Amino acid sequence: MPTILLVEDDPNLGQLVQEYLTMKGYPTDRATDGNQGLQQFMAGNYDLCIFDVMMPKKDGFTLAKEVRMGNRDVPIIFLTAKAMQEDAIQGFKVGADDYVTKPFSMEELLLRIQAILRRYQRSADSMEPSVYQIGSFSFDYPHQLLTRTGGNGTVDGTDLQPQKLTSKESELLKLLAQNLNQPVSRSFALKMVWGDDSYFNARSMDVYVTKLRKYLKEDSAVQLVNVHGEGFKLIV
């Protein structure tokens, strides 16, 4: 059955929703603030997320933006006590699939979840590409191969040889390719690829970024740049 991540700071409502959805056959994990929610999302494999908007440490909109950086396709439903149109608009701007205003009935929430999951199931085959085009490079993520493409298998008369990437190189390049021309924060990349943003892992990531730059330098239209105060951006 699909697994759900619920991030809700109200302990009573959170427990009620968690128990109801689990009883209905949707195993549900619960976090009580945005930071904890992001950690659980990165550690798990969820088919749908339910985020409260107003939460301590990190609000639901910010949490959704960070989740979208690593997974553009997971469905997100927002819960809020506000019935303001501005909240609904902001929610859809950051990629919400639905928006439920408190108080709500459990039956209504369940029906909305089921409708979204059916819609996503129908398009599941086309949701996540396995090959990314990065300028003149083709990145085959499942096989961890980076190839510079040419019309007849050559560039300037030189045979093209695929570059075999390591697992970490592939994970990092995939994250950057998913956010092409958009900044990816250092902390988020570290947590997504290395599991935490410790100093040691940060130094390790810098080495991998240097390696990726070396692989991509053959195409002058492709740049992996540092964004001051944010992280990195893969520009094409």
PDB file of N, CA and C in Angstrom, residues 137-236:
ATOM      1  N   PHE A 137      25.660  16.697 -23.271  1.00  0.00           N
ATOM      2  CA  PHE A 137      25.873  15.456 -22.532  1.00  0.00           C
ATOM      3  C   PHE A 137      24.562  14.714 -22.313  1.00  0.00           C
ATOM      4  N   SER A 138      24.645  13.407 -22.353  1.00  0.00           N
ATOM      5  CA  SER A 138      23.539  12.541 -21.973  1.00  0.00           C
ATOM      6  C   SER A 138      23.950  11.810 -20.706  1.00  0.00           C
ATOM      7  N   PHE A 139      23.140  11.959 -19.655  1.00  0.00           N
ATOM      8  CA  PHE A 139      23.443  11.336 -18.366  1.00  0.00           C
ATOM      9  C   PHE A 139      22.466  10.196 -18.125  1.00  0.00           C
ATOM     10  N   ASP A 140      22.971   8.974 -18.195  1.00  0.00           N
ATOM     11  CA  ASP A 140      22.179   7.765 -17.958  1.00  0.00           C
ATOM     12  C   ASP A 140      22.314   7.423 -16.476  1.00  0.00           C
ATOM     13  N   TYR A 141      21.313   7.843 -15.687  1.00  0.00           N
ATOM     14  CA  TYR A 141      21.398   7.666 -14.245  1.00  0.00           C
ATOM     15  C   TYR A 141      21.422   6.202 -13.800  1.00  0.00           C
ATOM     16  N   PRO A 142      20.535   5.337 -14.318  1.00  0.00           N
ATOM     17  CA  PRO A 142      20.554   3.948 -13.850  1.00  0.00           C
ATOM     18  C   PRO A 142      21.882   3.241 -14.085  1.00  0.00           C
ATOM     19  N   HIS A 143      22.558   3.578 -15.199  1.00  0.00           N
ATOM     20  CA  HIS A 143      23.833   2.923 -15.522  1.00  0.00           C
ATOM     21  C   HIS A 143      25.049   3.770 -15.127  1.00  0.00           C
ATOM     22  N   GLN A 144      24.776   4.958 -14.559  1.00  0.00           N
ATOM     23  CA  GLN A 144      25.837   5.840 -14.070  1.00  0.00           C
ATOM     24  C   GLN A 144      26.842   6.196 -15.167  1.00  0.00           C
ATOM     25  N   LEU A 145      26.302   6.556 -16.331  1.00  0.00           N
ATOM     26  CA  LEU A 145      27.145   6.887 -17.480  1.00  0.00           C
ATOM     27  C   LEU A 145      26.868   8.310 -17.946  1.00  0.00           C
ATOM     28  N   LEU A 146      27.945   9.052 -18.178  1.00  0.00           N
ATOM     29  CA  LEU A 146      27.860  10.408 -18.728  1.00  0.00           C
ATOM     30  C   LEU A 146      28.545  10.393 -20.085  1.00  0.00           C
ATOM     31  N   THR A 147      27.778  10.703 -21.138  1.00  0.00           N
ATOM     32  CA  THR A 147      28.301  10.627 -22.498  1.00  0.00           C
ATOM     33  C   THR A 147      28.071  11.935 -23.209  1.00  0.00           C
ATOM     34  N   ARG A 148      29.090  12.417 -23.864  1.00  0.00           N
ATOM     35  CA  ARG A 148      28.912  13.594 -24.708  1.00  0.00           C
ATOM     36  C   ARG A 148      28.392  13.129 -26.048  1.00  0.00           C
ATOM     37  N   THR A 149      27.248  13.635 -26.451  1.00  0.00           N
ATOM     38  CA  THR A 149      26.573  13.121 -27.638  1.00  0.00           C
ATOM     39  C   THR A 149      26.991  13.889 -28.878  1.00  0.00           C
ATOM     40  N   GLY A 150      27.041  13.190 -30.004  1.00  0.00           N
ATOM     41  CA  GLY A 150      27.344  13.787 -31.303  1.00  0.00           C
ATOM     42  C   GLY A 150      26.484  13.132 -32.352  1.00  0.00           C
ATOM     43  N   GLY A 151      26.400  13.759 -33.501  1.00  0.00           N
ATOM     44  CA  GLY A 151      25.519  13.248 -34.536  1.00  0.00           C
ATOM     45  C   GLY A 151      25.837  11.827 -34.963  1.00  0.00           C
ATOM     46  N   ASN A 152      27.132  11.483 -35.094  1.00  0.00           N
ATOM     47  CA  ASN A 152      27.520  10.146 -35.530  1.00  0.00           C
ATOM     48  C   ASN A 152      28.367   9.443 -34.482  1.00  0.00           C
ATOM     49  N   GLY A 153      28.130   9.785 -33.220  1.00  0.00           N
ATOM     50  CA  GLY A 153      28.905   9.151 -32.166  1.00  0.00           C
ATOM     51  C   GLY A 153      30.264   9.775 -31.966  1.00  0.00           C
ATOM     52  N   THR A 154      30.500  10.947 -32.596  1.00  0.00           N
ATOM     53  CA  THR A 154      31.772  11.643 -32.448  1.00  0.00           C
ATOM     54  C   THR A 154      31.524  13.117 -32.226  1.00  0.00           C
ATOM     55  N   VAL A 155      32.526  13.789 -31.681  1.00  0.00           N
ATOM     56  CA  VAL A 155      32.545  15.236 -31.576  1.00  0.00           C
ATOM     57  C   VAL A 155      33.862  15.707 -32.156  1.00  0.00           C
ATOM     58  N   ASP A 156      33.793  16.536 -33.209  1.00  0.00           N
ATOM     59  CA  ASP A 156      34.999  17.022 -33.891  1.00  0.00           C
ATOM     60  C   ASP A 156      35.870  15.856 -34.349  1.00  0.00           C
ATOM     61  N   GLY A 157      35.219  14.773 -34.800  1.00  0.00           N
ATOM     62  CA  GLY A 157      35.970  13.643 -35.322  1.00  0.00           C
ATOM     63  C   GLY A 157      36.550  12.721 -34.274  1.00  0.00           C
ATOM     64  N   THR A 158      36.308  13.008 -33.011  1.00  0.00           N
ATOM     65  CA  THR A 158      36.854  12.183 -31.929  1.00  0.00           C
ATOM     66  C   THR A 158      35.774  11.243 -31.395  1.00  0.00           C
ATOM     67  N   ASP A 159      36.126   9.972 -31.267  1.00  0.00           N
ATOM     68  CA  ASP A 159      35.170   9.004 -30.735  1.00  0.00           C
ATOM     69  C   ASP A 159      34.781   9.381 -29.315  1.00  0.00           C
ATOM     70  N   LEU A 160      33.501   9.203 -29.028  1.00  0.00           N
ATOM     71  CA  LEU A 160      32.985   9.542 -27.709  1.00  0.00           C
ATOM     72  C   LEU A 160      33.067   8.326 -26.798  1.00  0.00           C
ATOM     73  N   GLN A 161      33.633   8.495 -25.632  1.00  0.00           N
ATOM     74  CA  GLN A 161      33.729   7.423 -24.659  1.00  0.00           C
ATOM     75  C   GLN A 161      32.913   7.805 -23.426  1.00  0.00           C
ATOM     76  N   PRO A 162      31.961   6.965 -23.032  1.00  0.00           N
ATOM     77  CA  PRO A 162      31.171   7.281 -21.837  1.00  0.00           C
ATOM     78  C   PRO A 162      32.058   7.355 -20.604  1.00  0.00           C
ATOM     79  N   GLN A 163      31.726   8.296 -19.722  1.00  0.00           N
ATOM     80  CA  GLN A 163      32.426   8.405 -18.441  1.00  0.00           C
ATOM     81  C   GLN A 163      31.620   7.652 -17.398  1.00  0.00           C
ATOM     82  N   LYS A 164      32.210   6.620 -16.814  1.00  0.00           N
ATOM     83  CA  LYS A 164      31.537   5.879 -15.757  1.00  0.00           C
ATOM     84  C   LYS A 164      31.639   6.662 -14.465  1.00  0.00           C
ATOM     85  N   LEU A 165      30.493   6.948 -13.845  1.00  0.00           N
ATOM     86  CA  LEU A 165      30.460   7.729 -12.622  1.00  0.00           C
ATOM     87  C   LEU A 165      30.344   6.822 -11.401  1.00  0.00           C
ATOM     88  N   THR A 166      30.831   7.323 -10.286  1.00  0.00           N
ATOM     89  CA  THR A 166      30.629   6.612  -9.028  1.00  0.00           C
ATOM     90  C   THR A 166      29.193   6.834  -8.551  1.00  0.00           C
ATOM     91  N   SER A 167      28.790   6.104  -7.543  1.00  0.00           N
ATOM     92  CA  SER A 167      27.427   6.246  -7.021  1.00  0.00           C
ATOM     93  C   SER A 167      27.174   7.660  -6.509  1.00  0.00           C
ATOM     94  N   LYS A 168      28.126   8.213  -5.753  1.00  0.00           N
ATOM     95  CA  LYS A 168      27.968   9.566  -5.218  1.00  0.00           C
ATOM     96  C   LYS A 168      27.942  10.596  -6.341  1.00  0.00           C
ATOM     97  N   GLU A 169      28.811  10.439  -7.354  1.00  0.00           N
ATOM     98  CA  GLU A 169      28.806  11.354  -8.484  1.00  0.00           C
ATOM     99  C   GLU A 169      27.450  11.320  -9.199  1.00  0.00           C
ATOM    100  N   SER A 170      26.915  10.124  -9.357  1.00  0.00           N
ATOM    101  CA  SER A 170      25.625   9.979 -10.036  1.00  0.00           C
ATOM    102  C   SER A 170      24.491  10.615  -9.236  1.00  0.00           C
ATOM    103  N   GLU A 171      24.472  10.385  -7.929  1.00  0.00           N
ATOM    104  CA  GLU A 171      23.416  10.948  -7.091  1.00  0.00           C
ATOM    105  C   GLU A 171      23.473  12.474  -7.095  1.00  0.00           C
ATOM    106  N   LEU A 172      24.685  13.012  -7.001  1.00  0.00           N
ATOM    107  CA  LEU A 172      24.837  14.468  -6.977  1.00  0.00           C
ATOM    108  C   LEU A 172      24.458  15.077  -8.323  1.00  0.00           C
ATOM    109  N   LEU A 173      24.901  14.455  -9.423  1.00  0.00           N
ATOM    110  CA  LEU A 173      24.579  14.988 -10.745  1.00  0.00           C
ATOM    111  C   LEU A 173      23.078  14.880 -11.016  1.00  0.00           C
ATOM    112  N   LYS A 174      22.447  13.812 -10.551  1.00  0.00           N
ATOM    113  CA  LYS A 174      20.997  13.679 -10.721  1.00  0.00           C
ATOM    114  C   LYS A 174      20.266  14.810  -9.998  1.00  0.00           C
ATOM    115  N   LEU A 175      20.674  15.107  -8.763  1.00  0.00           N
ATOM    116  CA  LEU A 175      20.035  16.181  -7.998  1.00  0.00           C
ATOM    117  C   LEU A 175      20.191  17.517  -8.713  1.00  0.00           C
ATOM    118  N   LEU A 176      21.375  17.781  -9.251  1.00  0.00           N
ATOM    119  CA  LEU A 176      21.611  19.031  -9.977  1.00  0.00           C
ATOM    120  C   LEU A 176      20.814  19.072 -11.280  1.00  0.00           C
ATOM    121  N   ALA A 177      20.735  17.931 -11.979  1.00  0.00           N
ATOM    122  CA  ALA A 177      19.998  17.872 -13.243  1.00  0.00           C
ATOM    123  C   ALA A 177      18.504  18.043 -13.021  1.00  0.00           C
ATOM    124  N   GLN A 178      18.009  17.550 -11.897  1.00  0.00           N
ATOM    125  CA  GLN A 178      16.584  17.716 -11.576  1.00  0.00           C
ATOM    126  C   GLN A 178      16.244  19.173 -11.290  1.00  0.00           C
ATOM    127  N   ASN A 179      17.261  19.950 -10.928  1.00  0.00           N
ATOM    128  CA  ASN A 179      17.065  21.368 -10.611  1.00  0.00           C
ATOM    129  C   ASN A 179      17.888  22.240 -11.554  1.00  0.00           C
ATOM    130  N   LEU A 180      17.878  21.875 -12.821  1.00  0.00           N
ATOM    131  CA  LEU A 180      18.669  22.575 -13.826  1.00  0.00           C
ATOM    132  C   LEU A 180      18.371  24.068 -13.818  1.00  0.00           C
ATOM    133  N   ASN A 181      19.441  24.869 -13.786  1.00  0.00           N
ATOM    134  CA  ASN A 181      19.353  26.338 -13.771  1.00  0.00           C
ATOM    135  C   ASN A 181      18.717  26.891 -12.502  1.00  0.00           C
ATOM    136  N   GLN A 182      18.626  26.053 -11.466  1.00  0.00           N
ATOM    137  CA  GLN A 182      18.101  26.479 -10.176  1.00  0.00           C
ATOM    138  C   GLN A 182      19.135  26.185  -9.096  1.00  0.00           C
ATOM    139  N   PRO A 183      19.280  27.068  -8.089  1.00  0.00           N
ATOM    140  CA  PRO A 183      20.267  26.810  -7.038  1.00  0.00           C
ATOM    141  C   PRO A 183      19.860  25.637  -6.156  1.00  0.00           C
ATOM    142  N   VAL A 184      20.829  24.837  -5.780  1.00  0.00           N
ATOM    143  CA  VAL A 184      20.647  23.727  -4.841  1.00  0.00           C
ATOM    144  C   VAL A 184      21.515  24.020  -3.623  1.00  0.00           C
ATOM    145  N   SER A 185      20.920  24.123  -2.464  1.00  0.00           N
ATOM    146  CA  SER A 185      21.684  24.490  -1.273  1.00  0.00           C
ATOM    147  C   SER A 185      22.661  23.388  -0.887  1.00  0.00           C
ATOM    148  N   ARG A 186      23.792  23.789  -0.318  1.00  0.00           N
ATOM    149  CA  ARG A 186      24.805  22.822   0.122  1.00  0.00           C
ATOM    150  C   ARG A 186      24.217  21.862   1.146  1.00  0.00           C
ATOM    151  N   SER A 187      23.498  22.415   2.108  1.00  0.00           N
ATOM    152  CA  SER A 187      22.953  21.586   3.175  1.00  0.00           C
ATOM    153  C   SER A 187      21.982  20.549   2.625  1.00  0.00           C
ATOM    154  N   PHE A 188      21.126  20.969   1.693  1.00  0.00           N
ATOM    155  CA  PHE A 188      20.144  20.040   1.135  1.00  0.00           C
ATOM    156  C   PHE A 188      20.841  18.945   0.333  1.00  0.00           C
ATOM    157  N   ALA A 189      21.827  19.315  -0.482  1.00  0.00           N
ATOM    158  CA  ALA A 189      22.553  18.317  -1.277  1.00  0.00           C
ATOM    159  C   ALA A 189      23.265  17.315  -0.377  1.00  0.00           C
ATOM    160  N   LEU A 190      23.867  17.814   0.697  1.00  0.00           N
ATOM    161  CA  LEU A 190      24.563  16.924   1.627  1.00  0.00           C
ATOM    162  C   LEU A 190      23.598  15.933   2.273  1.00  0.00           C
ATOM    163  N   LYS A 191      22.449  16.425   2.692  1.00  0.00           N
ATOM    164  CA  LYS A 191      21.483  15.547   3.358  1.00  0.00           C
ATOM    165  C   LYS A 191      20.883  14.545   2.378  1.00  0.00           C
ATOM    166  N   MET A 192      20.667  14.962   1.137  1.00  0.00           N
ATOM    167  CA  MET A 192      20.077  14.070   0.154  1.00  0.00           C
ATOM    168  C   MET A 192      21.060  12.998  -0.310  1.00  0.00           C
ATOM    169  N   VAL A 193      22.322  13.357  -0.499  1.00  0.00           N
ATOM    170  CA  VAL A 193      23.303  12.429  -1.085  1.00  0.00           C
ATOM    171  C   VAL A 193      24.138  11.724  -0.028  1.00  0.00           C
ATOM    172  N   TRP A 194      24.557  12.486   1.025  1.00  0.00           N
ATOM    173  CA  TRP A 194      25.443  11.915   2.040  1.00  0.00           C
ATOM    174  C   TRP A 194      24.712  11.527   3.330  1.00  0.00           C
ATOM    175  N   GLY A 195      23.517  12.035   3.519  1.00  0.00           N
ATOM    176  CA  GLY A 195      22.755  11.678   4.702  1.00  0.00           C
ATOM    177  C   GLY A 195      22.811  12.695   5.818  1.00  0.00           C
ATOM    178  N   ASP A 196      23.864  13.527   5.880  1.00  0.00           N
ATOM    179  CA  ASP A 196      23.936  14.619   6.851  1.00  0.00           C
ATOM    180  C   ASP A 196      24.911  15.661   6.337  1.00  0.00           C
ATOM    181  N   ASP A 197      24.871  16.845   6.952  1.00  0.00           N
ATOM    182  CA  ASP A 197      25.684  17.960   6.460  1.00  0.00           C
ATOM    183  C   ASP A 197      26.875  18.231   7.370  1.00  0.00           C
ATOM    184  N   SER A 198      27.550  17.185   7.791  1.00  0.00           N
ATOM    185  CA  SER A 198      28.730  17.336   8.638  1.00  0.00           C
ATOM    186  C   SER A 198      29.880  17.970   7.852  1.00  0.00           C
ATOM    187  N   TYR A 199      30.860  18.483   8.596  1.00  0.00           N
ATOM    188  CA  TYR A 199      32.015  19.135   7.961  1.00  0.00           C
ATOM    189  C   TYR A 199      32.753  18.155   7.061  1.00  0.00           C
ATOM    190  N   PHE A 200      32.942  16.935   7.534  1.00  0.00           N
ATOM    191  CA  PHE A 200      33.664  15.935   6.747  1.00  0.00           C
ATOM    192  C   PHE A 200      32.948  15.675   5.422  1.00  0.00           C
ATOM    193  N   ASN A 201      31.632  15.509   5.459  1.00  0.00           N
ATOM    194  CA  ASN A 201      30.880  15.263   4.238  1.00  0.00           C
ATOM    195  C   ASN A 201      30.893  16.479   3.313  1.00  0.00           C
ATOM    196  N   ALA A 202      30.912  17.677   3.903  1.00  0.00           N
ATOM    197  CA  ALA A 202      30.973  18.899   3.093  1.00  0.00           C
ATOM    198  C   ALA A 202      32.263  18.959   2.296  1.00  0.00           C
ATOM    199  N   ARG A 203      33.374  18.588   2.929  1.00  0.00           N
ATOM    200  CA  ARG A 203      34.658  18.570   2.210  1.00  0.00           C
ATOM    201  C   ARG A 203      34.650  17.503   1.125  1.00  0.00           C
ATOM    202  N   SER A 204      34.031  16.377   1.427  1.00  0.00           N
ATOM    203  CA  SER A 204      33.925  15.306   0.440  1.00  0.00           C
ATOM    204  C   SER A 204      33.107  15.762  -0.759  1.00  0.00           C
ATOM    205  N   MET A 205      32.001  16.470  -0.512  1.00  0.00           N
ATOM    206  CA  MET A 205      31.167  16.942  -1.609  1.00  0.00           C
ATOM    207  C   MET A 205      31.922  17.911  -2.507  1.00  0.00           C
ATOM    208  N   ASP A 206      32.762  18.767  -1.922  1.00  0.00           N
ATOM    209  CA  ASP A 206      33.540  19.707  -2.723  1.00  0.00           C
ATOM    210  C   ASP A 206      34.430  18.961  -3.722  1.00  0.00           C
ATOM    211  N   VAL A 207      34.967  17.822  -3.289  1.00  0.00           N
ATOM    212  CA  VAL A 207      35.802  17.006  -4.180  1.00  0.00           C
ATOM    213  C   VAL A 207      34.967  16.477  -5.343  1.00  0.00           C
ATOM    214  N   TYR A 208      33.759  16.005  -5.040  1.00  0.00           N
ATOM    215  CA  TYR A 208      32.900  15.462  -6.091  1.00  0.00           C
ATOM    216  C   TYR A 208      32.428  16.548  -7.046  1.00  0.00           C
ATOM    217  N   VAL A 209      32.170  17.748  -6.537  1.00  0.00           N
ATOM    218  CA  VAL A 209      31.789  18.864  -7.406  1.00  0.00           C
ATOM    219  C   VAL A 209      32.918  19.174  -8.380  1.00  0.00           C
ATOM    220  N   THR A 210      34.149  19.165  -7.894  1.00  0.00           N
ATOM    221  CA  THR A 210      35.317  19.402  -8.755  1.00  0.00           C
ATOM    222  C   THR A 210      35.411  18.334  -9.849  1.00  0.00           C
ATOM    223  N   LYS A 211      35.141  17.089  -9.491  1.00  0.00           N
ATOM    224  CA  LYS A 211      35.171  16.005 -10.477  1.00  0.00           C
ATOM    225  C   LYS A 211      34.101  16.199 -11.538  1.00  0.00           C
ATOM    226  N   LEU A 212      32.904  16.572 -11.120  1.00  0.00           N
ATOM    227  CA  LEU A 212      31.823  16.795 -12.086  1.00  0.00           C
ATOM    228  C   LEU A 212      32.160  17.947 -13.022  1.00  0.00           C
ATOM    229  N   ARG A 213      32.757  18.995 -12.494  1.00  0.00           N
ATOM    230  CA  ARG A 213      33.162  20.125 -13.344  1.00  0.00           C
ATOM    231  C   ARG A 213      34.161  19.658 -14.409  1.00  0.00           C
ATOM    232  N   LYS A 214      35.062  18.784 -14.024  1.00  0.00           N
ATOM    233  CA  LYS A 214      36.063  18.259 -14.965  1.00  0.00           C
ATOM    234  C   LYS A 214      35.390  17.467 -16.075  1.00  0.00           C
ATOM    235  N   TYR A 215      34.390  16.658 -15.717  1.00  0.00           N
ATOM    236  CA  TYR A 215      33.693  15.864 -16.723  1.00  0.00           C
ATOM    237  C   TYR A 215      32.904  16.740 -17.685  1.00  0.00           C
ATOM    238  N   LEU A 216      32.344  17.840 -17.184  1.00  0.00           N
ATOM    239  CA  LEU A 216      31.437  18.668 -17.975  1.00  0.00           C
ATOM    240  C   LEU A 216      32.127  19.787 -18.741  1.00  0.00           C
ATOM    241  N   LYS A 217      33.418  19.990 -18.513  1.00  0.00           N
ATOM    242  CA  LYS A 217      34.105  21.160 -19.081  1.00  0.00           C
ATOM    243  C   LYS A 217      34.213  21.116 -20.600  1.00  0.00           C
ATOM    244  N   GLU A 218      34.021  19.929 -21.206  1.00  0.00           N
ATOM    245  CA  GLU A 218      34.141  19.820 -22.663  1.00  0.00           C
ATOM    246  C   GLU A 218      33.055  20.604 -23.393  1.00  0.00           C
ATOM    247  N   ASP A 219      31.966  20.893 -22.699  1.00  0.00           N
ATOM    248  CA  ASP A 219      30.899  21.701 -23.288  1.00  0.00           C
ATOM    249  C   ASP A 219      30.889  23.054 -22.583  1.00  0.00           C
ATOM    250  N   SER A 220      31.302  24.087 -23.283  1.00  0.00           N
ATOM    251  CA  SER A 220      31.420  25.417 -22.672  1.00  0.00           C
ATOM    252  C   SER A 220      30.070  26.006 -22.294  1.00  0.00           C
ATOM    253  N   ALA A 221      28.984  25.444 -22.849  1.00  0.00           N
ATOM    254  CA  ALA A 221      27.652  25.945 -22.532  1.00  0.00           C
ATOM    255  C   ALA A 221      27.128  25.385 -21.212  1.00  0.00           C
ATOM    256  N   VAL A 222      27.837  24.415 -20.654  1.00  0.00           N
ATOM    257  CA  VAL A 222      27.431  23.797 -19.386  1.00  0.00           C
ATOM    258  C   VAL A 222      28.369  24.278 -18.288  1.00  0.00           C
ATOM    259  N   GLN A 223      27.809  24.822 -17.229  1.00  0.00           N
ATOM    260  CA  GLN A 223      28.616  25.311 -16.112  1.00  0.00           C
ATOM    261  C   GLN A 223      28.025  24.848 -14.789  1.00  0.00           C
ATOM    262  N   LEU A 224      28.897  24.387 -13.919  1.00  0.00           N
ATOM    263  CA  LEU A 224      28.509  24.055 -12.549  1.00  0.00           C
ATOM    264  C   LEU A 224      29.143  25.117 -11.659  1.00  0.00           C
ATOM    265  N   VAL A 225      28.325  26.061 -11.202  1.00  0.00           N
ATOM    266  CA  VAL A 225      28.856  27.245 -10.530  1.00  0.00           C
ATOM    267  C   VAL A 225      28.489  27.248  -9.054  1.00  0.00           C
ATOM    268  N   ASN A 226      29.314  27.942  -8.263  1.00  0.00           N
ATOM    269  CA  ASN A 226      28.997  28.197  -6.863  1.00  0.00           C
ATOM    270  C   ASN A 226      28.045  29.392  -6.788  1.00  0.00           C
ATOM    271  N   VAL A 227      27.055  29.288  -5.946  1.00  0.00           N
ATOM    272  CA  VAL A 227      26.133  30.398  -5.692  1.00  0.00           C
ATOM    273  C   VAL A 227      26.396  30.864  -4.269  1.00  0.00           C
ATOM    274  N   HIS A 228      26.928  32.058  -4.140  1.00  0.00           N
ATOM    275  CA  HIS A 228      27.351  32.562  -2.820  1.00  0.00           C
ATOM    276  C   HIS A 228      26.203  32.548  -1.831  1.00  0.00           C
ATOM    277  N   GLY A 229      26.451  31.919  -0.690  1.00  0.00           N
ATOM    278  CA  GLY A 229      25.458  31.882   0.364  1.00  0.00           C
ATOM    279  C   GLY A 229      24.369  30.867   0.165  1.00  0.00           C
ATOM    280  N   GLU A 230      24.376  30.155  -0.957  1.00  0.00           N
ATOM    281  CA  GLU A 230      23.333  29.167  -1.217  1.00  0.00           C
ATOM    282  C   GLU A 230      23.908  27.770  -1.443  1.00  0.00           C
ATOM    283  N   GLY A 231      24.679  27.616  -2.533  1.00  0.00           N
ATOM    284  CA  GLY A 231      25.198  26.284  -2.826  1.00  0.00           C
ATOM    285  C   GLY A 231      25.720  26.231  -4.244  1.00  0.00           C
ATOM    286  N   PHE A 232      25.061  25.407  -5.084  1.00  0.00           N
ATOM    287  CA  PHE A 232      25.531  25.199  -6.455  1.00  0.00           C
ATOM    288  C   PHE A 232      24.373  25.332  -7.433  1.00  0.00           C
ATOM    289  N   LYS A 233      24.750  25.603  -8.693  1.00  0.00           N
ATOM    290  CA  LYS A 233      23.756  25.674  -9.758  1.00  0.00           C
ATOM    291  C   LYS A 233      24.365  25.080 -11.027  1.00  0.00           C
ATOM    292  N   LEU A 234      23.640  24.132 -11.633  1.00  0.00           N
ATOM    293  CA  LEU A 234      24.051  23.570 -12.914  1.00  0.00           C
ATOM    294  C   LEU A 234      23.335  24.357 -13.998  1.00  0.00           C
ATOM    295  N   ILE A 235      24.123  25.095 -14.799  1.00  0.00           N
ATOM    296  CA  ILE A 235      23.577  26.017 -15.793  1.00  0.00           C
ATOM    297  C   ILE A 235      23.807  25.469 -17.193  1.00  0.00           C
ATOM    298  N   VAL A 236      22.757  25.496 -17.995  1.00  0.00           N
ATOM    299  CA  VAL A 236      22.855  25.115 -19.398  1.00  0.00           C
ATOM    300  C   VAL A 236      22.229  26.219 -20.241  1.00  0.00           C
TER     301      VAL A 236
END
